Amino acid sequence: MDKPVASFRAGLMQAAVFVNTRKTKNGEVKIPSASFSKRYLEDGEWKSTTTLDKNDIPKAILVLTKAYDYITTTYHADRSEEPEESDAEAA
């Protein structure tokens, strides 16, 4: 998997932004996407999930909003340029 161009954290929540290249009949197109995960410790081992408890939702919204803001404000409309690499951390 390619390295994310940006990632955002709030507690155990993380959202990451990736830029994927897809081939179309008109050539290659770069499309940004976001992934989300929640880390948790089980029997001394760190694991990931996308299942949230009620109290996880505000932090999930925060990191996903930051990912959305990054994609919509940093990613260029012509999609011929990749966004600059960034690593930001939310409270």
PDB file of N, CA and C in Angstrom, residues 53-87:
ATOM      1  N   ASP A  53     -17.714   3.126  19.620  1.00  0.00           N
ATOM      2  CA  ASP A  53     -18.608   3.304  20.752  1.00  0.00           C
ATOM      3  C   ASP A  53     -19.182   4.718  20.672  1.00  0.00           C
ATOM      4  N   LYS A  54     -20.215   4.970  21.452  1.00  0.00           N
ATOM      5  CA  LYS A  54     -20.863   6.286  21.443  1.00  0.00           C
ATOM      6  C   LYS A  54     -19.851   7.408  21.672  1.00  0.00           C
ATOM      7  N   ASN A  55     -18.936   7.240  22.604  1.00  0.00           N
ATOM      8  CA  ASN A  55     -17.980   8.297  22.930  1.00  0.00           C
ATOM      9  C   ASN A  55     -16.853   8.446  21.905  1.00  0.00           C
ATOM     10  N   ASP A  56     -16.725   7.486  20.996  1.00  0.00           N
ATOM     11  CA  ASP A  56     -15.717   7.568  19.932  1.00  0.00           C
ATOM     12  C   ASP A  56     -16.163   8.471  18.787  1.00  0.00           C
ATOM     13  N   ILE A  57     -17.450   8.609  18.612  1.00  0.00           N
ATOM     14  CA  ILE A  57     -17.990   9.287  17.429  1.00  0.00           C
ATOM     15  C   ILE A  57     -17.490  10.728  17.275  1.00  0.00           C
ATOM     16  N   PRO A  58     -17.451  11.565  18.325  1.00  0.00           N
ATOM     17  CA  PRO A  58     -16.950  12.932  18.126  1.00  0.00           C
ATOM     18  C   PRO A  58     -15.506  12.977  17.617  1.00  0.00           C
ATOM     19  N   LYS A  59     -14.633  12.111  18.118  1.00  0.00           N
ATOM     20  CA  LYS A  59     -13.243  12.092  17.642  1.00  0.00           C
ATOM     21  C   LYS A  59     -13.163  11.559  16.220  1.00  0.00           C
ATOM     22  N   ALA A  60     -14.002  10.603  15.889  1.00  0.00           N
ATOM     23  CA  ALA A  60     -14.043  10.093  14.521  1.00  0.00           C
ATOM     24  C   ALA A  60     -14.492  11.190  13.562  1.00  0.00           C
ATOM     25  N   ILE A  61     -15.515  11.935  13.967  1.00  0.00           N
ATOM     26  CA  ILE A  61     -15.988  13.050  13.143  1.00  0.00           C
ATOM     27  C   ILE A  61     -14.869  14.069  12.951  1.00  0.00           C
ATOM     28  N   LEU A  62     -14.128  14.355  14.007  1.00  0.00           N
ATOM     29  CA  LEU A  62     -13.033  15.331  13.941  1.00  0.00           C
ATOM     30  C   LEU A  62     -11.979  14.905  12.921  1.00  0.00           C
ATOM     31  N   VAL A  63     -11.469  13.676  13.015  1.00  0.00           N
ATOM     32  CA  VAL A  63     -10.400  13.272  12.099  1.00  0.00           C
ATOM     33  C   VAL A  63     -10.906  13.124  10.667  1.00  0.00           C
ATOM     34  N   LEU A  64     -12.142  12.675  10.489  1.00  0.00           N
ATOM     35  CA  LEU A  64     -12.700  12.559   9.140  1.00  0.00           C
ATOM     36  C   LEU A  64     -12.959  13.940   8.534  1.00  0.00           C
ATOM     37  N   THR A  65     -13.372  14.897   9.366  1.00  0.00           N
ATOM     38  CA  THR A  65     -13.561  16.266   8.887  1.00  0.00           C
ATOM     39  C   THR A  65     -12.231  16.868   8.456  1.00  0.00           C
ATOM     40  N   LYS A  66     -11.183  16.618   9.232  1.00  0.00           N
ATOM     41  CA  LYS A  66      -9.853  17.107   8.859  1.00  0.00           C
ATOM     42  C   LYS A  66      -9.380  16.478   7.549  1.00  0.00           C
ATOM     43  N   ALA A  67      -9.662  15.200   7.355  1.00  0.00           N
ATOM     44  CA  ALA A  67      -9.303  14.539   6.097  1.00  0.00           C
ATOM     45  C   ALA A  67     -10.086  15.152   4.938  1.00  0.00           C
ATOM     46  N   TYR A  68     -11.361  15.390   5.147  1.00  0.00           N
ATOM     47  CA  TYR A  68     -12.198  16.007   4.111  1.00  0.00           C
ATOM     48  C   TYR A  68     -11.698  17.414   3.783  1.00  0.00           C
ATOM     49  N   ASP A  69     -11.399  18.191   4.819  1.00  0.00           N
ATOM     50  CA  ASP A  69     -10.865  19.542   4.601  1.00  0.00           C
ATOM     51  C   ASP A  69      -9.564  19.493   3.819  1.00  0.00           C
ATOM     52  N   TYR A  70      -8.691  18.556   4.158  1.00  0.00           N
ATOM     53  CA  TYR A  70      -7.419  18.423   3.456  1.00  0.00           C
ATOM     54  C   TYR A  70      -7.655  18.130   1.972  1.00  0.00           C
ATOM     55  N   ILE A  71      -8.535  17.183   1.698  1.00  0.00           N
ATOM     56  CA  ILE A  71      -8.806  16.806   0.304  1.00  0.00           C
ATOM     57  C   ILE A  71      -9.408  17.977  -0.461  1.00  0.00           C
ATOM     58  N   THR A  72     -10.352  18.676   0.139  1.00  0.00           N
ATOM     59  CA  THR A  72     -11.052  19.733  -0.591  1.00  0.00           C
ATOM     60  C   THR A  72     -10.273  21.038  -0.678  1.00  0.00           C
ATOM     61  N   THR A  73      -9.336  21.281   0.243  1.00  0.00           N
ATOM     62  CA  THR A  73      -8.596  22.542   0.195  1.00  0.00           C
ATOM     63  C   THR A  73      -7.175  22.385  -0.335  1.00  0.00           C
ATOM     64  N   THR A  74      -6.597  21.217  -0.228  1.00  0.00           N
ATOM     65  CA  THR A  74      -5.205  21.022  -0.620  1.00  0.00           C
ATOM     66  C   THR A  74      -5.082  20.349  -1.976  1.00  0.00           C
ATOM     67  N   TYR A  75      -5.987  19.446  -2.269  1.00  0.00           N
ATOM     68  CA  TYR A  75      -5.893  18.706  -3.507  1.00  0.00           C
ATOM     69  C   TYR A  75      -6.324  19.595  -4.661  1.00  0.00           C
ATOM     70  N   HIS A  76      -5.514  19.711  -5.678  1.00  0.00           N
ATOM     71  CA  HIS A  76      -5.767  20.633  -6.786  1.00  0.00           C
ATOM     72  C   HIS A  76      -6.865  20.127  -7.707  1.00  0.00           C
ATOM     73  N   ALA A  77      -7.700  21.057  -8.139  1.00  0.00           N
ATOM     74  CA  ALA A  77      -8.854  20.710  -8.960  1.00  0.00           C
ATOM     75  C   ALA A  77      -8.460  20.048 -10.279  1.00  0.00           C
ATOM     76  N   ASP A  78      -7.312  20.432 -10.825  1.00  0.00           N
ATOM     77  CA  ASP A  78      -6.937  19.841 -12.113  1.00  0.00           C
ATOM     78  C   ASP A  78      -6.387  18.428 -11.960  1.00  0.00           C
ATOM     79  N   ARG A  79      -6.123  18.018 -10.728  1.00  0.00           N
ATOM     80  CA  ARG A  79      -5.676  16.671 -10.386  1.00  0.00           C
ATOM     81  C   ARG A  79      -4.399  16.260 -11.111  1.00  0.00           C
ATOM     82  N   SER A  80      -3.707  17.227 -11.689  1.00  0.00           N
ATOM     83  CA  SER A  80      -2.448  16.888 -12.338  1.00  0.00           C
ATOM     84  C   SER A  80      -1.289  17.002 -11.355  1.00  0.00           C
ATOM     85  N   GLU A  81      -1.548  17.628 -10.225  1.00  0.00           N
ATOM     86  CA  GLU A  81      -0.520  17.778  -9.205  1.00  0.00           C
ATOM     87  C   GLU A  81      -0.943  17.013  -7.965  1.00  0.00           C
ATOM     88  N   GLU A  82       0.012  16.340  -7.350  1.00  0.00           N
ATOM     89  CA  GLU A  82      -0.278  15.674  -6.076  1.00  0.00           C
ATOM     90  C   GLU A  82      -0.173  16.699  -4.974  1.00  0.00           C
ATOM     91  N   PRO A  83      -0.956  16.559  -3.909  1.00  0.00           N
ATOM     92  CA  PRO A  83      -0.839  17.474  -2.779  1.00  0.00           C
ATOM     93  C   PRO A  83       0.492  17.313  -2.089  1.00  0.00           C
ATOM     94  N   GLU A  84       0.918  18.361  -1.404  1.00  0.00           N
ATOM     95  CA  GLU A  84       2.153  18.265  -0.626  1.00  0.00           C
ATOM     96  C   GLU A  84       1.935  17.304   0.520  1.00  0.00           C
ATOM     97  N   GLU A  85       2.994  16.588   0.909  1.00  0.00           N
ATOM     98  CA  GLU A  85       2.892  15.657   2.020  1.00  0.00           C
ATOM     99  C   GLU A  85       2.705  16.410   3.313  1.00  0.00           C
ATOM    100  N   SER A  86       1.873  15.869   4.187  1.00  0.00           N
ATOM    101  CA  SER A  86       1.557  16.532   5.448  1.00  0.00           C
ATOM    102  C   SER A  86       1.281  15.478   6.500  1.00  0.00           C
ATOM    103  N   ASP A  87       1.556  15.798   7.740  1.00  0.00           N
ATOM    104  CA  ASP A  87       1.192  14.929   8.842  1.00  0.00           C
ATOM    105  C   ASP A  87       0.746  15.832   9.969  1.00  0.00           C
TER     106      ASP A  87
END
